[in-house]
PDB file of C-alpha atoms and ligand atoms in Angstrom:
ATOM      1  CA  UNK A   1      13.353 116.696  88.097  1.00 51.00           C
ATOM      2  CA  UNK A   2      13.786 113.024  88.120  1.00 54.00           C
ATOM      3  CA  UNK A   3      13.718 111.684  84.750  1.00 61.00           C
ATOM      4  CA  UNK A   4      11.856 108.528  83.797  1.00 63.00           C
ATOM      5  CA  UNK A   5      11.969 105.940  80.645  1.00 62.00           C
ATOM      6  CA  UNK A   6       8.861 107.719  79.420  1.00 70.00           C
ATOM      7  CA  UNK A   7      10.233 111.102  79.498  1.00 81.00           C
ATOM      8  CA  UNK A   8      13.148 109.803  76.924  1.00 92.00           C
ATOM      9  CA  UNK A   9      12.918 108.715  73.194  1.00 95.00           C
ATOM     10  CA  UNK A  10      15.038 105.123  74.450  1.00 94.00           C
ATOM     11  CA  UNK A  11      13.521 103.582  71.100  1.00 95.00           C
ATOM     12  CA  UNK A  12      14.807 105.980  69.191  1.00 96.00           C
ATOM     13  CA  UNK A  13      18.259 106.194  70.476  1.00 97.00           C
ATOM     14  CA  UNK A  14      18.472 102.500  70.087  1.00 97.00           C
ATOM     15  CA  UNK A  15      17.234 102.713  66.317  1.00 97.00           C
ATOM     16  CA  UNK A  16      20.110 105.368  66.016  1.00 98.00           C
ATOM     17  CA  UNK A  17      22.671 102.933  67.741  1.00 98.00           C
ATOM     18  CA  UNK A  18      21.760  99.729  65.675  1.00 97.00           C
ATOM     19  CA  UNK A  19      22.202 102.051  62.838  1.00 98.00           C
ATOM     20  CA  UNK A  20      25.122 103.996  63.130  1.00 97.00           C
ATOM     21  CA  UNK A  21      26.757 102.792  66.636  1.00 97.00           C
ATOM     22  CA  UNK A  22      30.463 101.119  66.650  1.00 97.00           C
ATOM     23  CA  UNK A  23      29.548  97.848  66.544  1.00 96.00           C
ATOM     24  CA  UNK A  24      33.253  96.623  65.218  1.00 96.00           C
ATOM     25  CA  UNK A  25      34.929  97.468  68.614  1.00 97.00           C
ATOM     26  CA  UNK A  26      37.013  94.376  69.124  1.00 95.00           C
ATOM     27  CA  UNK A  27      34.876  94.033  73.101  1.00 96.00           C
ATOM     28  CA  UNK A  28      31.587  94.313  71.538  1.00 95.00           C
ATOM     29  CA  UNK A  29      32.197  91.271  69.466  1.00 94.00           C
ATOM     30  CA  UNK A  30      29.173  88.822  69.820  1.00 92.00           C
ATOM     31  CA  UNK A  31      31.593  85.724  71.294  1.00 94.00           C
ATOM     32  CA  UNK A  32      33.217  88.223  74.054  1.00 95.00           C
ATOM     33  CA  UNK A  33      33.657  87.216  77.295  1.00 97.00           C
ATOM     34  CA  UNK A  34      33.002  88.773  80.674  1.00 98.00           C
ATOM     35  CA  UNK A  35      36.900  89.171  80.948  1.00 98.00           C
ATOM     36  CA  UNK A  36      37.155  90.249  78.084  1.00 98.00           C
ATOM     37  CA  UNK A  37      34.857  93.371  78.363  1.00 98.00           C
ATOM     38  CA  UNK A  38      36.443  93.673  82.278  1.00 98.00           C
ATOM     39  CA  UNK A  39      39.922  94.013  80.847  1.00 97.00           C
ATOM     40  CA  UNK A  40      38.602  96.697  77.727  1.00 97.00           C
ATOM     41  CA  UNK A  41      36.562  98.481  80.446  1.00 96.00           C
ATOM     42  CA  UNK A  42      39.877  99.037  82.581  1.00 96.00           C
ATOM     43  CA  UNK A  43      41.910  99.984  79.781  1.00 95.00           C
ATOM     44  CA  UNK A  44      39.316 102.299  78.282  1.00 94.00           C
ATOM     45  CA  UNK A  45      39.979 104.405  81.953  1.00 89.00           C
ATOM     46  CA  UNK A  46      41.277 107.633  80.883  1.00 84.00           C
ATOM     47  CA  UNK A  47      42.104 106.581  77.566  1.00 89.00           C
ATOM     48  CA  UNK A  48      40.194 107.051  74.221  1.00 90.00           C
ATOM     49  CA  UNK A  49      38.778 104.441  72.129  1.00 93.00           C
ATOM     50  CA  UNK A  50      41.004 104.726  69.287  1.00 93.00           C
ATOM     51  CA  UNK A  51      44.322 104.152  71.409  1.00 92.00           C
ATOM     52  CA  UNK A  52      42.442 101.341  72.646  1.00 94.00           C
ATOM     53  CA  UNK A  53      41.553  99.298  69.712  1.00 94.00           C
ATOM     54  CA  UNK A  54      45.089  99.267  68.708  1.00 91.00           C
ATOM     55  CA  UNK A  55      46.186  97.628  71.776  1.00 92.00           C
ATOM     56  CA  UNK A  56      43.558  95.660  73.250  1.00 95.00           C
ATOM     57  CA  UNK A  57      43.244  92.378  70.323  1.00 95.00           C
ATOM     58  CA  UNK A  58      47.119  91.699  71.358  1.00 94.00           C
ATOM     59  CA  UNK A  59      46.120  92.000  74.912  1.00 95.00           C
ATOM     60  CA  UNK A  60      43.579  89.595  75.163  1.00 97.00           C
ATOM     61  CA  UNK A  61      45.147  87.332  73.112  1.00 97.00           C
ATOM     62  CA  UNK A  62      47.824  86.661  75.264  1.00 97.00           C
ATOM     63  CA  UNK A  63      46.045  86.812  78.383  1.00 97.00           C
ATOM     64  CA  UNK A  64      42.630  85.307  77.357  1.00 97.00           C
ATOM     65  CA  UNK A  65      41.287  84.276  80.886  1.00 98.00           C
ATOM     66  CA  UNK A  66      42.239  85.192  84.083  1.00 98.00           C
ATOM     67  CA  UNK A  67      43.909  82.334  84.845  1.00 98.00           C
ATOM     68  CA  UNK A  68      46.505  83.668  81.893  1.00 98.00           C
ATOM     69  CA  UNK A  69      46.285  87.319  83.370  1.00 97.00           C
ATOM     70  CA  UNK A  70      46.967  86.063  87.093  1.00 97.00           C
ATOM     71  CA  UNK A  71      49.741  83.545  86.123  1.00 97.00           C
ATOM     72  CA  UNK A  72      52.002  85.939  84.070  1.00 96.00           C
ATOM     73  CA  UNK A  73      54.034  88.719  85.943  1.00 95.00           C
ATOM     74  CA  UNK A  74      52.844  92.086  86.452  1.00 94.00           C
ATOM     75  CA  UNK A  75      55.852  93.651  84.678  1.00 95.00           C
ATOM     76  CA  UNK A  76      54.903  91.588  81.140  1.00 95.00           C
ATOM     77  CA  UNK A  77      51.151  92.865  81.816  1.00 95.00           C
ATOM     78  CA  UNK A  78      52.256  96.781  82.837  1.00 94.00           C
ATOM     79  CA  UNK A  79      54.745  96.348  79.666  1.00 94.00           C
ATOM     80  CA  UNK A  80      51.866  95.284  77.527  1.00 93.00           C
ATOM     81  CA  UNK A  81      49.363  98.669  78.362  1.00 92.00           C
ATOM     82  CA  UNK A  82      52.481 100.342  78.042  1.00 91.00           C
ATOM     83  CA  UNK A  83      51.826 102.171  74.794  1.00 89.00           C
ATOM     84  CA  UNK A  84      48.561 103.306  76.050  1.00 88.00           C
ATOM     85  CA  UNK A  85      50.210 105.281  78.886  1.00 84.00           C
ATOM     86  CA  UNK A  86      49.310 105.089  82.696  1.00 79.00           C
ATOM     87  CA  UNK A  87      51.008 101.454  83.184  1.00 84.00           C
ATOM     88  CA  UNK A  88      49.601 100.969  85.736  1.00 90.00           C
ATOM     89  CA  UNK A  89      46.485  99.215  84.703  1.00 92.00           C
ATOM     90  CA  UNK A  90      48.452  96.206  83.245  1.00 93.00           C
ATOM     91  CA  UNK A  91      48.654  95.828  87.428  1.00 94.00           C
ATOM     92  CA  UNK A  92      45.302  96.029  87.552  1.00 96.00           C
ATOM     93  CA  UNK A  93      44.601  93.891  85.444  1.00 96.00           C
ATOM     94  CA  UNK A  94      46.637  91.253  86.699  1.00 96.00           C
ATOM     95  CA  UNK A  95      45.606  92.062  90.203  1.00 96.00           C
ATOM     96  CA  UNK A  96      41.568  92.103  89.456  1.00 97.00           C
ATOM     97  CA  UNK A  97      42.655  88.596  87.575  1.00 98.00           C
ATOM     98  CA  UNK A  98      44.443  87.106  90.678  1.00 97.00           C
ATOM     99  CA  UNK A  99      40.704  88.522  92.817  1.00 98.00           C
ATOM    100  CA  UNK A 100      38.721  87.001  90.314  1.00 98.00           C
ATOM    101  CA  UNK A 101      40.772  83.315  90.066  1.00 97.00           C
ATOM    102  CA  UNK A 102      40.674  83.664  94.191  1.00 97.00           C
ATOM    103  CA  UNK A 103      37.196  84.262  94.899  1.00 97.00           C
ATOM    104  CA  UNK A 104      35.120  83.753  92.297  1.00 97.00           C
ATOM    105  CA  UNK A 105      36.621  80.440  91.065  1.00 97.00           C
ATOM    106  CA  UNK A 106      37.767  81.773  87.559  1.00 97.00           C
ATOM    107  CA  UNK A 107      34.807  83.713  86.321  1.00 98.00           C
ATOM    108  CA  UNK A 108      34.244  87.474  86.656  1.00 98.00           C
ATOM    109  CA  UNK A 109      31.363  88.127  88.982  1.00 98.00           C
ATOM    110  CA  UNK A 110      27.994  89.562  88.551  1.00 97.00           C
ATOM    111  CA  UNK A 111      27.381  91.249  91.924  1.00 97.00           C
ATOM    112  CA  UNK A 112      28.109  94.535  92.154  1.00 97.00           C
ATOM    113  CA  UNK A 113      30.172  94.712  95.272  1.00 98.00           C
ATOM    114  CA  UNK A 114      32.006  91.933  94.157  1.00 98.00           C
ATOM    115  CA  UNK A 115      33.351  93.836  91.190  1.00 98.00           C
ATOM    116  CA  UNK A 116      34.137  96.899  93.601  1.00 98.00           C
ATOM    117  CA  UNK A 117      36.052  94.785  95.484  1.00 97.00           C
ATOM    118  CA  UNK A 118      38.866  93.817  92.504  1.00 97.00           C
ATOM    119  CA  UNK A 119      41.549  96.093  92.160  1.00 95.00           C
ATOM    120  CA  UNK A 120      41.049  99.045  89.476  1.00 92.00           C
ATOM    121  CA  UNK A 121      37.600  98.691  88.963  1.00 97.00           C
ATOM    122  CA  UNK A 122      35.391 101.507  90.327  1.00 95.00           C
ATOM    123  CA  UNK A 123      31.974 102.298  89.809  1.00 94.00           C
ATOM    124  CA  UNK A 124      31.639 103.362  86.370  1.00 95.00           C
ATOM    125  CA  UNK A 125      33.692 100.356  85.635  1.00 96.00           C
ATOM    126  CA  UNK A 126      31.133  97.898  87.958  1.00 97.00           C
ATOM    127  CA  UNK A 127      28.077  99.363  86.266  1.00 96.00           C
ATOM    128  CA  UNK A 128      29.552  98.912  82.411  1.00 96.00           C
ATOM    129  CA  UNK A 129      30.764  95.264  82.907  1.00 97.00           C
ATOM    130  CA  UNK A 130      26.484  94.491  84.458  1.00 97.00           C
ATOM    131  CA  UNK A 131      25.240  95.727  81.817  1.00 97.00           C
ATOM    132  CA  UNK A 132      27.353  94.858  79.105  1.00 97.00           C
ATOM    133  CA  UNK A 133      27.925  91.229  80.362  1.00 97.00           C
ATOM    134  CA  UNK A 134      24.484  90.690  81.925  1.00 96.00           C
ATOM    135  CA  UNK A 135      21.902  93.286  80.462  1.00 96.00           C
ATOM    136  CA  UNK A 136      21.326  94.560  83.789  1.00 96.00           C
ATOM    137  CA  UNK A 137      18.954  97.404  84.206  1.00 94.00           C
ATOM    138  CA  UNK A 138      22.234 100.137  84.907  1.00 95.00           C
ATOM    139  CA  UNK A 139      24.010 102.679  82.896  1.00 93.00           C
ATOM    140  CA  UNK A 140      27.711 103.243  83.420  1.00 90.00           C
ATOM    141  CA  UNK A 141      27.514 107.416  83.811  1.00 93.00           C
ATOM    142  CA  UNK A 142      30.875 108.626  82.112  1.00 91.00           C
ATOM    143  CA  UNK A 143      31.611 112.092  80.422  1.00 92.00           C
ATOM    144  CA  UNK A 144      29.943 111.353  77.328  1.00 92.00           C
ATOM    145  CA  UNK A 145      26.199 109.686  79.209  1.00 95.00           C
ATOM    146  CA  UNK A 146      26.631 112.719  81.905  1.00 95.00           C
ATOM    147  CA  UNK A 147      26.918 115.147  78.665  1.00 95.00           C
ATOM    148  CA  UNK A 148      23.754 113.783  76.905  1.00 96.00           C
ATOM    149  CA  UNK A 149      21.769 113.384  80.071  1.00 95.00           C
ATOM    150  CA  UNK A 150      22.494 116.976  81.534  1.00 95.00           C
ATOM    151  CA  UNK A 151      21.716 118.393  78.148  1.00 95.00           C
ATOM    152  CA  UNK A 152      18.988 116.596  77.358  1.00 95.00           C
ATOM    153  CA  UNK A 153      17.175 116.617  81.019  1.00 94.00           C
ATOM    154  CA  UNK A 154      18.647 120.292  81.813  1.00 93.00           C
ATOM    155  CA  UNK A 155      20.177 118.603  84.707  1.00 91.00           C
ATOM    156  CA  UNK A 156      21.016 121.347  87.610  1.00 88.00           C
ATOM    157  CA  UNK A 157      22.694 118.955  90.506  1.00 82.00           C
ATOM    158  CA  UNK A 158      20.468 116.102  90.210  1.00 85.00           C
ATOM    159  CA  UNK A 159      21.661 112.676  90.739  1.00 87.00           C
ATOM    160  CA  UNK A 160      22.731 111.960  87.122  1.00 91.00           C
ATOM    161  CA  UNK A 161      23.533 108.230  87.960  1.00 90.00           C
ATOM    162  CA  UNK A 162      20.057 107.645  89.255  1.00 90.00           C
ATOM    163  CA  UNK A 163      18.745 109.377  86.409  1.00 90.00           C
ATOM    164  CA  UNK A 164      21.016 106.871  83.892  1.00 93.00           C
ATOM    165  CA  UNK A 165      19.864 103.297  85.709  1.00 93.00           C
ATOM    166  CA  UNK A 166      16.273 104.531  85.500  1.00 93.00           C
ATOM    167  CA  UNK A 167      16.319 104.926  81.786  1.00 94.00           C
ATOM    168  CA  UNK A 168      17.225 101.498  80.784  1.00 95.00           C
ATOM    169  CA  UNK A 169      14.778  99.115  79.695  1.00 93.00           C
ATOM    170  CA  UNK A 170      14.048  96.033  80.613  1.00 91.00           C
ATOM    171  CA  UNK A 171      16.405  93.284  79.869  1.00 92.00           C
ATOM    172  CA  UNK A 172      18.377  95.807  77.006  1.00 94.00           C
ATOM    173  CA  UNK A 173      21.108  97.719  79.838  1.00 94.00           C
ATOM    174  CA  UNK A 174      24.037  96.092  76.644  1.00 95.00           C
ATOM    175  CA  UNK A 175      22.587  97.985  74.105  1.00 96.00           C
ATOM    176  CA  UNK A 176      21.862 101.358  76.400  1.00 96.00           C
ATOM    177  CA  UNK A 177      24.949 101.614  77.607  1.00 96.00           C
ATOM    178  CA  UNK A 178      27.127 101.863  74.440  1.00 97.00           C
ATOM    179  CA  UNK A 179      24.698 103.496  72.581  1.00 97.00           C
ATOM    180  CA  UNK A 180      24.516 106.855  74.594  1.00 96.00           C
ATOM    181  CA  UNK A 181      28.518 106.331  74.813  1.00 96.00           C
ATOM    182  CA  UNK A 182      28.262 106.025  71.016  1.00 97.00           C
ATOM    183  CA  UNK A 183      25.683 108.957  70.892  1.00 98.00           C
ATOM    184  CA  UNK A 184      28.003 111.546  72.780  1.00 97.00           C
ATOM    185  CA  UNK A 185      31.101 110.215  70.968  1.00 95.00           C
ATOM    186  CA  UNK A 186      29.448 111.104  67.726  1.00 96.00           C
ATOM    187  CA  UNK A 187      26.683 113.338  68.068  1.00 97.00           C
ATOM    188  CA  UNK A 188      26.050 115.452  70.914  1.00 97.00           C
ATOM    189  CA  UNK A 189      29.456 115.748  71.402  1.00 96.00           C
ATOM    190  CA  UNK A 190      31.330 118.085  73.908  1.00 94.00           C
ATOM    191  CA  UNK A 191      32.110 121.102  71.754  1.00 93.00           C
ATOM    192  CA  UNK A 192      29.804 120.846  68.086  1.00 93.00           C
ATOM    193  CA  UNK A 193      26.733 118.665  69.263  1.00 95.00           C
ATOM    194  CA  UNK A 194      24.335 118.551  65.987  1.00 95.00           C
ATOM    195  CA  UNK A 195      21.317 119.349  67.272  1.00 95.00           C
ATOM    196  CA  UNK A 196      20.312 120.120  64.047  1.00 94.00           C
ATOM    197  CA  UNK A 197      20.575 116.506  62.933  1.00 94.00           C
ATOM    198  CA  UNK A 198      19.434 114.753  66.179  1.00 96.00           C
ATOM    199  CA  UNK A 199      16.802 111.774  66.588  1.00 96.00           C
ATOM    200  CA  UNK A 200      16.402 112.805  70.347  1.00 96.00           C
ATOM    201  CA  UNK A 201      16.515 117.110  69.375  1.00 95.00           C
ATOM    202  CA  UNK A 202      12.488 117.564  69.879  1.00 93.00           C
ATOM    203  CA  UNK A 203      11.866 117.224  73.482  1.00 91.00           C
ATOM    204  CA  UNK A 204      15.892 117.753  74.595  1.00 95.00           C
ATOM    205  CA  UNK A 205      16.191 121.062  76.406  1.00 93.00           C
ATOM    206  CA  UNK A 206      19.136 121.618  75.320  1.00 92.00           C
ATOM    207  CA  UNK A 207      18.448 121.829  71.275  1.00 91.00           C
ATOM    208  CA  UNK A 208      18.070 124.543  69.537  1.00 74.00           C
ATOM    209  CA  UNK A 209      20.457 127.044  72.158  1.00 80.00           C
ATOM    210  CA  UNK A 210      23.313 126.342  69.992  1.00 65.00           C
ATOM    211  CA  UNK A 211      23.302 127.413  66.856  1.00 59.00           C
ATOM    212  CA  UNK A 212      24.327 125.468  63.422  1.00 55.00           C
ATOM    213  CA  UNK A 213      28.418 124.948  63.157  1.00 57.00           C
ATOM    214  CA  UNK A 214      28.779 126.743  66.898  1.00 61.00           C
ATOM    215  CA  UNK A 215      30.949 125.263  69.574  1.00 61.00           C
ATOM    216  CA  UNK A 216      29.814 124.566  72.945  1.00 67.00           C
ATOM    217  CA  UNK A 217      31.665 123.600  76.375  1.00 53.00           C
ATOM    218  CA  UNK A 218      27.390 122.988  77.596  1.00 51.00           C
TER     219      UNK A 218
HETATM  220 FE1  SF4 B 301      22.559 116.597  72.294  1.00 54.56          FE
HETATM  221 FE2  SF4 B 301      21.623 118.533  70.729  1.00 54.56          FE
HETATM  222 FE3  SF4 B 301      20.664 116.059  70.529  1.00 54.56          FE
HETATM  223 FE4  SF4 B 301      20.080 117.541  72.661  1.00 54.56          FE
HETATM  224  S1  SF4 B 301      19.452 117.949  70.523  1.00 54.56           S
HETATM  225  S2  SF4 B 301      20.691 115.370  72.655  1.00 54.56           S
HETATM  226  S3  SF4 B 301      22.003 118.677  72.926  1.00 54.56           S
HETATM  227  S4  SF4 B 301      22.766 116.723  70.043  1.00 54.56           S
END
């Protein structure tokens, strides 16, 4: 099966995202920059969003640009992630800054492959910083899209990435993005997804073979 935009309720996740999404993360702030949301998207790597939002004001504060990142030494970067564990993306950071003040004259780039190319930043990464920065028509797939998707879709091997960019509508890949992460974060979830509450529950496949209050590794 290869889903399509018409075979998902996009409006009405977005009405559920605008409503109850977490719109006071510090990187989805309306004046962020492209560095910004670069620098939360390598910190968020194997870390959860709480530990994150601690951390990452101080972060960018002191290293607002990559020109800030790039000049100050790897150690003071690596000692800032620190208390997030796995150290090393403060190098990554400071490394993807160096890439981005050597090649792309200061400013985070757009192209995809150009984003490959910085150090730490892989393909979930790529895809998040498009469409957050640049609304552009592709989905990030982490755990929590992969979750929704493969419930929703009864996804059996299918290309789940695919499946993600083709959902996104026109021009709208910032709000898409964070609101299925916000949607798996908070409702269908890994272990109690609540069906029983869910804007998306009548055509998901998924709905209704859990019951009420039951836990689920689906
Ligand atoms: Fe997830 Fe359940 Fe909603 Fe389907 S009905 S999207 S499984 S919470």
């Amino acid at each position: 099966m290869s889903p399509s935009p018409g075979d998902f309720p996009v409006e009405r996740l977005l009405s559920w995202y605008e409503d109850h999404g977490r719109h006071d993360l510090p990187w989805r702030a309306a004046d962020r920059t492209p560095f910004e949301v670069l620098v939360a998207e390598i910190l968020l790597q194997q870390t959860t969003v709480a530990a994150v939002t601690g951390r990452y004001p101080a972060i960018v504060a002191r290293y607002p640009t990559p020109a800030a990142a790039a000049a100050a030494p790897v150690e003071d970067l690596t000692a800032a992630v620190a208390p997030l564990g796995l150290e090393k993306r403060g190098e990554y950071v400071q490394r993807s800054a160096a890439g981005i003040l050597a090649r792309h004259g200061g400013d985070v780039p757009a192209d995809r492959d150009a984003l490959l190319s910085l150090h730490g930043v892989g393909e979930y990464t790529a895809d998040a910083v498009r469409a957050l920065c640049w609304d552009e028509p592709v989905c990030g797939v982490d755990a929590n899209v992969e979750r929704v998707l493969t419930r929703y879709f009864a996804l059996d091997g299918e290309d789940v990435d695919a499946a993600a960019d083709a959902l996104v509508p026109d021009g709208r890949g910032g709000e898409f993005l964070p609101a299925l992460l916000d949607f798996g974060a908070e409702v269908c979830t890994a272990r109690s997804p609540d069906c029983a509450g869910c804007p998306l529950a009548d055509d998901c496949a998924f709905a209704g073979t859990v019951a009420p209050g039951e836990s689920t590794t689906g």
